[in-house]
Structures are given as C-alpha cells and as structure tokens.
XYZ file of C-alpha atoms in Angstrom:
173
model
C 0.000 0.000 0.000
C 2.710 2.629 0.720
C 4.451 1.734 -2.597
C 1.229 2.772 -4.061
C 1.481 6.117 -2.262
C 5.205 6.712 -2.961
C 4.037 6.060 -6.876
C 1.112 8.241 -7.038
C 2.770 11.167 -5.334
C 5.839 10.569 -7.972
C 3.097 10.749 -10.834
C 1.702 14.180 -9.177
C 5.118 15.685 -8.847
C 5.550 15.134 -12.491
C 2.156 16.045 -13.738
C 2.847 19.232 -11.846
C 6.397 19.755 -13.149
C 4.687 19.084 -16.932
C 1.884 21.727 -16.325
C 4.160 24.571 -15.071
C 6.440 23.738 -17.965
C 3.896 23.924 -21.039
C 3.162 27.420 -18.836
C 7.085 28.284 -19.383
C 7.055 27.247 -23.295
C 3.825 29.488 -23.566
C 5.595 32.651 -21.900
C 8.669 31.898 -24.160
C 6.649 31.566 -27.327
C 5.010 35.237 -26.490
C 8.438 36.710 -25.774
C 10.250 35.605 -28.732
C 7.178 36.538 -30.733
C 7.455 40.246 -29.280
C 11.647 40.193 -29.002
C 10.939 39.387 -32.966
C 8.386 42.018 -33.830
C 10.614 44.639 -31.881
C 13.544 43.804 -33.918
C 11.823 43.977 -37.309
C 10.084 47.629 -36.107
C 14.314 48.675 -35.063
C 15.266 46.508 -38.529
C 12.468 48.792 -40.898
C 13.693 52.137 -38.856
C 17.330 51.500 -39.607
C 16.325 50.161 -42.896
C 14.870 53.762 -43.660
C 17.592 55.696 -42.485
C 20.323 53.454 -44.273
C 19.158 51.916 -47.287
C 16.152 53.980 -48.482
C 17.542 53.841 -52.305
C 15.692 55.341 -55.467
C 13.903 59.054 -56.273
C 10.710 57.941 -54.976
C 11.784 55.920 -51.727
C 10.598 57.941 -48.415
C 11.557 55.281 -46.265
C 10.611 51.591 -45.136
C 7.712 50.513 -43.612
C 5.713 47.580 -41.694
C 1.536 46.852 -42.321
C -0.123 44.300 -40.422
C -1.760 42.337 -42.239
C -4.147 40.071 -39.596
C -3.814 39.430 -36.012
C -1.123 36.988 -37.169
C 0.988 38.389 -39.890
C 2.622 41.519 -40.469
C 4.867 42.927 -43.561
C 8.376 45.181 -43.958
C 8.849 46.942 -46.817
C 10.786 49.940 -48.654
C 8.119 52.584 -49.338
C 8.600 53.408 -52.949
C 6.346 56.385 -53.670
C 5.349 56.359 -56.851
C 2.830 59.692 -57.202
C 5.351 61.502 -54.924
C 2.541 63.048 -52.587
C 4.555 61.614 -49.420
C 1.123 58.992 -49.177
C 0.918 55.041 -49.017
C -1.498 54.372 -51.552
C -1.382 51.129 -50.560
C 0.717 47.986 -51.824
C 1.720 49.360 -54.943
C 3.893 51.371 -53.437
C 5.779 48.529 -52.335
C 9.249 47.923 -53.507
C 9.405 44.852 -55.510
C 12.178 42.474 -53.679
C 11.684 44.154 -50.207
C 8.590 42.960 -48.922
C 9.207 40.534 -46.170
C 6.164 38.993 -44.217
C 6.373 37.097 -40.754
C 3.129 34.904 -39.732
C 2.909 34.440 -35.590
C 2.340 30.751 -34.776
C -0.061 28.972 -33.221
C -1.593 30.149 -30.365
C -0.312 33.567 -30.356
C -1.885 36.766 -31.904
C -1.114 40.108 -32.567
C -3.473 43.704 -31.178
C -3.312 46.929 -32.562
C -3.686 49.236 -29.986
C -5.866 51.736 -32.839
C -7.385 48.895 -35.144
C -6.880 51.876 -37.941
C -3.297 52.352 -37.816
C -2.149 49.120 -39.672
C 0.549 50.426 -41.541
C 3.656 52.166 -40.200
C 6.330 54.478 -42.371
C 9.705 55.195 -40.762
C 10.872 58.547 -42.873
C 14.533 58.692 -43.686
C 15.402 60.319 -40.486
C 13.760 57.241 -38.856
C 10.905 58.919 -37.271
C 7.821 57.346 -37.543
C 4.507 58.552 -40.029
C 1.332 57.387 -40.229
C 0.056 56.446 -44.103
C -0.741 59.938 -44.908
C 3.055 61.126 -43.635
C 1.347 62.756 -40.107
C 3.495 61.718 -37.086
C 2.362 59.039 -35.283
C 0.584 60.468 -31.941
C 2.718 62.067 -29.542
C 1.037 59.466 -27.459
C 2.627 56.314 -29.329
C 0.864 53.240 -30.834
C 0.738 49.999 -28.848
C 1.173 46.473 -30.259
C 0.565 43.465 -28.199
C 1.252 39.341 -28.429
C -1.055 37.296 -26.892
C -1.562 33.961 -26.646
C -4.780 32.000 -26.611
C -3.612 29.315 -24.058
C -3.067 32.095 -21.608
C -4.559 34.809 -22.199
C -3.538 36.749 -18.759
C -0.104 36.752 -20.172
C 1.118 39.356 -22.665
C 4.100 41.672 -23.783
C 3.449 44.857 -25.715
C 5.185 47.355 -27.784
C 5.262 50.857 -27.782
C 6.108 52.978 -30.796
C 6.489 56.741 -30.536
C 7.487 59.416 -33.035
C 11.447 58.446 -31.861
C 11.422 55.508 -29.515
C 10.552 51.900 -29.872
C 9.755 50.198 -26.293
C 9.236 47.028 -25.067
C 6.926 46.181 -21.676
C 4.592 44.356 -20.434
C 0.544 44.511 -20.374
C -1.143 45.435 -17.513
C -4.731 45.916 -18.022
C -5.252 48.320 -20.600
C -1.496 49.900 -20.092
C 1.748 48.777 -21.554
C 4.006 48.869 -18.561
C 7.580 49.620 -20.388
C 10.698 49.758 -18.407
C-alpha cells in the first residue's frame, strides 16, 4: 500500500512539473514573438535611415496584415505626394512577411493604424506622412492558451519600447 502512495505522489510531482512547464514554453513563445516584432520595427527604422535607395523611396515601412501576420517593406512612392497608396507602393524584392504561430496573436492598440512608415530620419509617419501620436501606438502578443499573459510594444514618433501589459497599459521599463 505505501508503494502505491510513494508512486502516485511521484506521478503528481511530475504532472505538476509538466503543467508549469507547457506554462514556461507558452511565456517563451510570447516573448520571442514580441523580441521578434521589436527587432523587425528597429530593422524597418534602420532600414529607412540606411538603405532607403531610389527618387521615390521615403523610407521603409511595416503593415499588419491580420492578427497573425505583419509585412516590412521599402516605401517606394510612386505619385510623390509623401502617401501610401497602398501595396503598390511597395518595392518589388523588399517585402518581407512574418506569420505568428499557433496560439499567439497580434493587437493593434488603434485597429486603424495598420501600416507604419519610418521617414529617412527614422521617425515614424502614419500612411498619410502625419506623425504618429505624440502618445505612441501599442502592439501586443497574446496567446490564446493564456490569455492573462502578454508583452506589448510601444512605438512613438522616436522611440521603440518594449513592456509588459497590464490591463489596458503597456508597462515599459
């Protein structure tokens, strides 16, 4: 009987050990997933201040597609009126999209501002070349398996920050 009791607790040990570690992977998944979106944001700013090449090029930018993908690209303007007219006035050869997997998804803090244009002095425009709101815009990855856990981005006219979600406030340090 106690070898029963020594076996069972062994199997609750490990089913515990197993449940706190698919927690782990989950928290990993939706900071790699933000570390990577971060990077590609610093990547498209640097992009626009370095390699912006061409008459009509204004810059690089990112538009998110769904709640799971998201494109960089070099902003080629093509009716020079400093406006994304949408993906035309994408550079052929520099569009690169990234699809979030799984369980994670991707929030725009304003639903309406789904494309971002980094100017060739890397400050960031919205699609008709306003700055972006003093303010900043918020991005946040989420997963689906646990939802109370999330990491968020906030972009400003200068600064790209990373933090963490805390009701409806992105916590940066």
């Amino acid at each position: 009987m106690a070898e029963i009791l020594v076996v069972l607790a062994i199997l609750g040990v490990l089913l515990a050990i197993a449940g706190l570690g698919s927690d782990a992977v989950e928290r990993q998944r939706v900071a790699g997933a933000t570390r990577e979106l971060l990077a590609d944001l610093q990547r498209v700013r640097q992009d626009a201040i370095t390699r912006s090449s061409g008459a009509t090029s204004r810059g690089a930018g990112i538009r998110f597609a769904s709640a799971t993908s998201y494109s960089t690209f070099e902003f080629a303007d093509i009716d020079v009126d400093y406006t994304y007219d949408g993906t035309a006035e994408e550079l052929a050869g520099s569009v690169r999209t990234k699809t979030l997997s799984g369980s994670l998804a991707l929030t725009l803090g304003d639903p309406t501002k789904t494309v971002i244009i980094f100017d060739k002095q890397g400050m960031a425009r919205e699609t008709n070349w306003a700055f972006v709101p003093s303010a900043g815009l918020r991005f946040t990855v989420q997963s689906s398996r646990l939802p109370a856990l999330a990491k968020c981005i906030v972009l400003s006219q200068a600064r790209i920050r990373e933090g963490v979600l805390n009701g409806a406030s992105c916590v940066v340090s």
